[in-house]
Amino acid sequence: MSTLATILIVVLAAVAVGALLLLGIATFRNRKRERLQREFGAEYQRAVARSGGQDAAEDDLAERRRQRSKLHIRDLDPARRDHYVQRWRAVESQFVAHPVAAVADADQLVTEIMAERGYPVHDFERQAADVSVDYPDIVENYRLAHGIAVRTREGTATTEDHRQAVVHYRTLCEQLLGADVRPGAGWTAGESR
């Protein structure tokens, strides 16, 4: 075999190995991307839009997952869950007469539930990031409800905004508590779900 043929075989082998390596990297990245898209749902697209690109968004979501894994999130015992279900029902019952107070109380109640379960609650963005790992389908509801709570404190939210906030907070409460919080929902205090 001539030297030229040997060089050609080595070059072709190196190109083939390089192509296989690139294909492997691309496959790995695509699987990672698909896994994050499945795991975070609509929150994945929000992260892409916010960060300006898929790579930065994926880094952000992976960091959220790492931060969340450091937390010691726990379920509430049945008595505490019952307590919070009753408090939520009180929030909803005051809505018609006092919608501003209902929104403020709902915001406070969600924060208390999160704190008792072990989520950090001192920074809203961090709260939302942590919630996005466990509840990616409802984190946007949480952001919307919290935004309305802020506008309520500023005096710029409408009654319809207040209604939307309470609906969004209800969804989050149900997820955090693992219970249907609506009155007459077929779940009674003390009953496990």
PDB file of C-alpha atoms in Angstrom:
ATOM      1  CA  MET A   1       0.000   0.000   0.000  1.00  0.00           C
ATOM      2  CA  SER A   2       1.384   3.368  -0.935  1.00  0.00           C
ATOM      3  CA  THR A   3       1.995   6.179   1.502  1.00  0.00           C
ATOM      4  CA  LEU A   4      -0.673   8.258  -0.238  1.00  0.00           C
ATOM      5  CA  ALA A   5      -3.244   5.485   0.183  1.00  0.00           C
ATOM      6  CA  THR A   6      -2.337   5.123   3.870  1.00  0.00           C
ATOM      7  CA  ILE A   7      -2.673   8.868   4.419  1.00  0.00           C
ATOM      8  CA  LEU A   8      -6.009   8.866   2.592  1.00  0.00           C
ATOM      9  CA  ILE A   9      -7.319   5.986   4.749  1.00  0.00           C
ATOM     10  CA  VAL A  10      -6.181   7.738   7.954  1.00  0.00           C
ATOM     11  CA  VAL A  11      -7.781  11.018   6.869  1.00  0.00           C
ATOM     12  CA  LEU A  12     -11.043   9.300   5.907  1.00  0.00           C
ATOM     13  CA  ALA A  13     -11.077   7.395   9.197  1.00  0.00           C
ATOM     14  CA  ALA A  14     -10.472  10.638  11.130  1.00  0.00           C
ATOM     15  CA  VAL A  15     -13.284  12.359   9.217  1.00  0.00           C
ATOM     16  CA  ALA A  16     -15.612   9.413   9.899  1.00  0.00           C
ATOM     17  CA  VAL A  17     -14.738   9.422  13.614  1.00  0.00           C
ATOM     18  CA  GLY A  18     -15.245  13.205  13.729  1.00  0.00           C
ATOM     19  CA  ALA A  19     -18.606  12.892  11.981  1.00  0.00           C
ATOM     20  CA  LEU A  20     -19.704  10.164  14.390  1.00  0.00           C
ATOM     21  CA  LEU A  21     -18.577  12.280  17.329  1.00  0.00           C
ATOM     22  CA  LEU A  22     -20.532  15.294  16.053  1.00  0.00           C
ATOM     23  CA  LEU A  23     -23.562  13.093  15.435  1.00  0.00           C
ATOM     24  CA  GLY A  24     -23.306  11.734  18.977  1.00  0.00           C
ATOM     25  CA  ILE A  25     -23.061  15.239  20.436  1.00  0.00           C
ATOM     26  CA  ALA A  26     -26.031  16.426  18.370  1.00  0.00           C
ATOM     27  CA  THR A  27     -28.084  13.401  19.432  1.00  0.00           C
ATOM     28  CA  PHE A  28     -27.212  13.973  23.090  1.00  0.00           C
ATOM     29  CA  ARG A  29     -28.180  17.658  22.867  1.00  0.00           C
ATOM     30  CA  ASN A  30     -31.444  16.852  21.090  1.00  0.00           C
ATOM     31  CA  ARG A  31     -32.380  14.278  23.723  1.00  0.00           C
ATOM     32  CA  LYS A  32     -31.517  16.733  26.486  1.00  0.00           C
ATOM     33  CA  ARG A  33     -33.624  19.400  24.755  1.00  0.00           C
ATOM     34  CA  GLU A  34     -36.565  17.026  24.306  1.00  0.00           C
ATOM     35  CA  ARG A  35     -36.326  15.908  27.943  1.00  0.00           C
ATOM     36  CA  LEU A  36     -36.365  19.534  29.159  1.00  0.00           C
ATOM     37  CA  GLN A  37     -39.275  20.365  26.848  1.00  0.00           C
ATOM     38  CA  ARG A  38     -41.268  17.414  28.237  1.00  0.00           C
ATOM     39  CA  GLU A  39     -40.303  18.178  31.818  1.00  0.00           C
ATOM     40  CA  PHE A  40     -40.988  21.925  31.746  1.00  0.00           C
ATOM     41  CA  GLY A  41     -43.729  22.144  29.102  1.00  0.00           C
ATOM     42  CA  ALA A  42     -44.744  25.742  28.351  1.00  0.00           C
ATOM     43  CA  GLU A  43     -42.152  26.970  30.847  1.00  0.00           C
ATOM     44  CA  TYR A  44     -39.458  25.782  28.398  1.00  0.00           C
ATOM     45  CA  GLN A  45     -40.742  28.181  25.717  1.00  0.00           C
ATOM     46  CA  ARG A  46     -40.999  30.990  28.241  1.00  0.00           C
ATOM     47  CA  ALA A  47     -37.375  30.408  29.264  1.00  0.00           C
ATOM     48  CA  VAL A  48     -36.263  30.447  25.614  1.00  0.00           C
ATOM     49  CA  ALA A  49     -38.102  33.718  24.976  1.00  0.00           C
ATOM     50  CA  ARG A  50     -36.764  35.284  28.153  1.00  0.00           C
ATOM     51  CA  SER A  51     -33.136  34.214  27.708  1.00  0.00           C
ATOM     52  CA  GLY A  52     -32.944  34.794  23.962  1.00  0.00           C
ATOM     53  CA  GLY A  53     -31.937  31.285  22.946  1.00  0.00           C
ATOM     54  CA  GLN A  54     -32.290  27.589  23.585  1.00  0.00           C
ATOM     55  CA  ASP A  55     -28.813  27.038  25.000  1.00  0.00           C
ATOM     56  CA  ALA A  56     -29.170  29.785  27.620  1.00  0.00           C
ATOM     57  CA  ALA A  57     -32.712  28.636  28.450  1.00  0.00           C
ATOM     58  CA  GLU A  58     -31.588  25.046  28.876  1.00  0.00           C
ATOM     59  CA  ASP A  59     -28.756  26.135  31.149  1.00  0.00           C
ATOM     60  CA  ASP A  60     -31.269  28.144  33.214  1.00  0.00           C
ATOM     61  CA  LEU A  61     -33.708  25.230  33.475  1.00  0.00           C
ATOM     62  CA  ALA A  62     -30.933  22.803  34.397  1.00  0.00           C
ATOM     63  CA  GLU A  63     -29.788  25.251  37.092  1.00  0.00           C
ATOM     64  CA  ARG A  64     -33.345  25.487  38.426  1.00  0.00           C
ATOM     65  CA  ARG A  65     -33.431  21.708  38.660  1.00  0.00           C
ATOM     66  CA  ARG A  66     -30.078  21.677  40.504  1.00  0.00           C
ATOM     67  CA  GLN A  67     -31.243  24.373  42.942  1.00  0.00           C
ATOM     68  CA  ARG A  68     -34.532  22.551  43.543  1.00  0.00           C
ATOM     69  CA  SER A  69     -32.702  19.287  44.259  1.00  0.00           C
ATOM     70  CA  LYS A  70     -30.956  21.000  47.193  1.00  0.00           C
ATOM     71  CA  LEU A  71     -34.280  21.805  48.864  1.00  0.00           C
ATOM     72  CA  HIS A  72     -36.029  19.532  51.324  1.00  0.00           C
ATOM     73  CA  ILE A  73     -39.606  19.830  50.071  1.00  0.00           C
ATOM     74  CA  ARG A  74     -42.082  17.848  52.126  1.00  0.00           C
ATOM     75  CA  ASP A  75     -45.757  17.041  51.956  1.00  0.00           C
ATOM     76  CA  LEU A  76     -48.009  18.478  54.608  1.00  0.00           C
ATOM     77  CA  ASP A  77     -49.486  16.157  57.176  1.00  0.00           C
ATOM     78  CA  PRO A  78     -53.280  15.731  56.892  1.00  0.00           C
ATOM     79  CA  ALA A  79     -54.069  18.119  59.768  1.00  0.00           C
ATOM     80  CA  ARG A  80     -52.015  20.940  58.234  1.00  0.00           C
ATOM     81  CA  ARG A  81     -53.463  20.260  54.796  1.00  0.00           C
ATOM     82  CA  ASP A  82     -56.980  20.425  56.287  1.00  0.00           C
ATOM     83  CA  HIS A  83     -56.076  23.696  57.980  1.00  0.00           C
ATOM     84  CA  TYR A  84     -54.950  25.228  54.698  1.00  0.00           C
ATOM     85  CA  VAL A  85     -57.942  23.877  52.772  1.00  0.00           C
ATOM     86  CA  GLN A  86     -60.255  25.575  55.285  1.00  0.00           C
ATOM     87  CA  ARG A  87     -58.268  28.807  55.057  1.00  0.00           C
ATOM     88  CA  TRP A  88     -58.476  28.696  51.267  1.00  0.00           C
ATOM     89  CA  ARG A  89     -62.233  28.239  51.421  1.00  0.00           C
ATOM     90  CA  ALA A  90     -62.413  31.297  53.694  1.00  0.00           C
ATOM     91  CA  VAL A  91     -60.411  33.287  51.121  1.00  0.00           C
ATOM     92  CA  GLU A  92     -62.836  32.352  48.367  1.00  0.00           C
ATOM     93  CA  SER A  93     -65.894  33.023  50.508  1.00  0.00           C
ATOM     94  CA  GLN A  94     -64.783  36.607  51.146  1.00  0.00           C
ATOM     95  CA  PHE A  95     -64.155  37.328  47.459  1.00  0.00           C
ATOM     96  CA  VAL A  96     -67.587  38.723  46.573  1.00  0.00           C
ATOM     97  CA  ALA A  97     -67.658  41.235  49.420  1.00  0.00           C
ATOM     98  CA  HIS A  98     -63.916  41.937  49.637  1.00  0.00           C
ATOM     99  CA  PRO A  99     -62.052  41.043  46.422  1.00  0.00           C
ATOM    100  CA  VAL A 100     -58.957  43.109  47.275  1.00  0.00           C
ATOM    101  CA  ALA A 101     -58.603  41.393  50.653  1.00  0.00           C
ATOM    102  CA  ALA A 102     -59.208  37.995  49.032  1.00  0.00           C
ATOM    103  CA  VAL A 103     -56.309  38.523  46.611  1.00  0.00           C
ATOM    104  CA  ALA A 104     -53.978  39.677  49.386  1.00  0.00           C
ATOM    105  CA  ASP A 105     -55.005  36.747  51.582  1.00  0.00           C
ATOM    106  CA  ALA A 106     -54.596  34.274  48.710  1.00  0.00           C
ATOM    107  CA  ASP A 107     -51.094  35.580  47.993  1.00  0.00           C
ATOM    108  CA  GLN A 108     -50.186  35.316  51.674  1.00  0.00           C
ATOM    109  CA  LEU A 109     -51.714  31.851  52.016  1.00  0.00           C
ATOM    110  CA  VAL A 110     -49.781  30.461  49.044  1.00  0.00           C
ATOM    111  CA  THR A 111     -46.575  31.896  50.488  1.00  0.00           C
ATOM    112  CA  GLU A 112     -47.285  30.272  53.864  1.00  0.00           C
ATOM    113  CA  ILE A 113     -48.023  26.902  52.283  1.00  0.00           C
ATOM    114  CA  MET A 114     -44.831  27.071  50.252  1.00  0.00           C
ATOM    115  CA  ALA A 115     -42.774  28.013  53.306  1.00  0.00           C
ATOM    116  CA  GLU A 116     -44.214  25.174  55.368  1.00  0.00           C
ATOM    117  CA  ARG A 117     -43.487  22.711  52.578  1.00  0.00           C
ATOM    118  CA  GLY A 118     -39.857  23.905  52.472  1.00  0.00           C
ATOM    119  CA  TYR A 119     -39.697  26.294  49.529  1.00  0.00           C
ATOM    120  CA  PRO A 120     -37.644  29.475  49.995  1.00  0.00           C
ATOM    121  CA  VAL A 121     -40.105  32.388  50.039  1.00  0.00           C
ATOM    122  CA  HIS A 122     -37.995  35.524  50.351  1.00  0.00           C
ATOM    123  CA  ASP A 123     -37.676  36.249  46.627  1.00  0.00           C
ATOM    124  CA  PHE A 124     -40.591  35.833  44.228  1.00  0.00           C
ATOM    125  CA  GLU A 125     -38.450  35.015  41.185  1.00  0.00           C
ATOM    126  CA  ARG A 126     -36.712  32.263  43.128  1.00  0.00           C
ATOM    127  CA  GLN A 127     -40.098  30.960  44.337  1.00  0.00           C
ATOM    128  CA  ALA A 128     -41.389  30.855  40.771  1.00  0.00           C
ATOM    129  CA  ALA A 129     -38.212  29.120  39.554  1.00  0.00           C
ATOM    130  CA  ASP A 130     -38.516  26.463  42.264  1.00  0.00           C
ATOM    131  CA  VAL A 131     -42.224  25.973  41.585  1.00  0.00           C
ATOM    132  CA  SER A 132     -41.475  25.630  37.855  1.00  0.00           C
ATOM    133  CA  VAL A 133     -39.490  22.459  38.530  1.00  0.00           C
ATOM    134  CA  ASP A 134     -42.266  20.756  40.506  1.00  0.00           C
ATOM    135  CA  TYR A 135     -45.299  22.312  38.799  1.00  0.00           C
ATOM    136  CA  PRO A 136     -44.269  23.511  35.320  1.00  0.00           C
ATOM    137  CA  ASP A 137     -47.849  23.530  34.045  1.00  0.00           C
ATOM    138  CA  ILE A 138     -49.067  26.046  36.623  1.00  0.00           C
ATOM    139  CA  VAL A 139     -46.073  28.280  37.290  1.00  0.00           C
ATOM    140  CA  GLU A 140     -47.356  30.793  34.744  1.00  0.00           C
ATOM    141  CA  ASN A 141     -50.636  30.959  36.710  1.00  0.00           C
ATOM    142  CA  TYR A 142     -48.556  31.728  39.788  1.00  0.00           C
ATOM    143  CA  ARG A 143     -46.714  34.536  37.998  1.00  0.00           C
ATOM    144  CA  LEU A 144     -49.982  35.999  36.705  1.00  0.00           C
ATOM    145  CA  ALA A 145     -51.663  35.807  40.118  1.00  0.00           C
ATOM    146  CA  HIS A 146     -48.677  37.361  41.860  1.00  0.00           C
ATOM    147  CA  GLY A 147     -48.534  40.147  39.259  1.00  0.00           C
ATOM    148  CA  ILE A 148     -52.194  40.892  39.916  1.00  0.00           C
ATOM    149  CA  ALA A 149     -51.530  40.879  43.678  1.00  0.00           C
ATOM    150  CA  VAL A 150     -48.807  43.486  43.115  1.00  0.00           C
ATOM    151  CA  ARG A 151     -51.152  45.585  40.954  1.00  0.00           C
ATOM    152  CA  THR A 152     -53.856  45.194  43.614  1.00  0.00           C
ATOM    153  CA  ARG A 153     -51.521  46.664  46.235  1.00  0.00           C
ATOM    154  CA  GLU A 154     -50.791  49.511  43.806  1.00  0.00           C
ATOM    155  CA  GLY A 155     -54.522  50.055  43.255  1.00  0.00           C
ATOM    156  CA  THR A 156     -54.425  49.364  39.496  1.00  0.00           C
ATOM    157  CA  ALA A 157     -56.102  45.927  39.300  1.00  0.00           C
ATOM    158  CA  THR A 158     -59.710  45.528  38.190  1.00  0.00           C
ATOM    159  CA  THR A 159     -62.363  43.270  39.704  1.00  0.00           C
ATOM    160  CA  GLU A 160     -61.864  40.888  36.782  1.00  0.00           C
ATOM    161  CA  ASP A 161     -58.124  40.869  37.543  1.00  0.00           C
ATOM    162  CA  HIS A 162     -58.968  39.978  41.145  1.00  0.00           C
ATOM    163  CA  ARG A 163     -61.185  37.123  39.986  1.00  0.00           C
ATOM    164  CA  GLN A 164     -58.425  35.804  37.725  1.00  0.00           C
ATOM    165  CA  ALA A 165     -55.884  36.009  40.540  1.00  0.00           C
ATOM    166  CA  VAL A 166     -58.085  33.968  42.872  1.00  0.00           C
ATOM    167  CA  VAL A 167     -58.654  31.348  40.163  1.00  0.00           C
ATOM    168  CA  HIS A 168     -54.893  31.116  39.524  1.00  0.00           C
ATOM    169  CA  TYR A 169     -54.097  30.928  43.233  1.00  0.00           C
ATOM    170  CA  ARG A 170     -56.722  28.188  43.660  1.00  0.00           C
ATOM    171  CA  THR A 171     -54.968  26.079  41.025  1.00  0.00           C
ATOM    172  CA  LEU A 172     -51.635  26.550  42.777  1.00  0.00           C
ATOM    173  CA  CYS A 173     -53.151  25.788  46.207  1.00  0.00           C
ATOM    174  CA  GLU A 174     -54.641  22.566  44.906  1.00  0.00           C
ATOM    175  CA  GLN A 175     -51.276  21.474  43.550  1.00  0.00           C
ATOM    176  CA  LEU A 176     -49.320  22.477  46.643  1.00  0.00           C
ATOM    177  CA  LEU A 177     -51.827  20.824  48.976  1.00  0.00           C
ATOM    178  CA  GLY A 178     -52.639  17.821  46.827  1.00  0.00           C
ATOM    179  CA  ALA A 179     -56.306  18.496  47.538  1.00  0.00           C
ATOM    180  CA  ASP A 180     -59.341  19.914  45.781  1.00  0.00           C
ATOM    181  CA  VAL A 181     -59.977  23.091  47.751  1.00  0.00           C
ATOM    182  CA  ARG A 182     -63.392  23.949  46.334  1.00  0.00           C
ATOM    183  CA  PRO A 183     -66.305  23.654  48.756  1.00  0.00           C
ATOM    184  CA  GLY A 184     -68.351  20.536  48.093  1.00  0.00           C
ATOM    185  CA  ALA A 185     -65.648  19.019  45.892  1.00  0.00           C
ATOM    186  CA  GLY A 186     -66.152  15.588  47.397  1.00  0.00           C
ATOM    187  CA  TRP A 187     -63.110  15.784  49.641  1.00  0.00           C
ATOM    188  CA  THR A 188     -63.649  16.358  53.311  1.00  0.00           C
ATOM    189  CA  ALA A 189     -61.253  17.525  55.976  1.00  0.00           C
ATOM    190  CA  GLY A 190     -59.168  14.686  57.349  1.00  0.00           C
ATOM    191  CA  GLU A 191     -59.612  12.471  54.290  1.00  0.00           C
ATOM    192  CA  SER A 192     -56.451  11.486  52.392  1.00  0.00           C
ATOM    193  CA  ARG A 193     -56.217  11.851  48.677  1.00  0.00           C
TER     194      ARG A 193
END
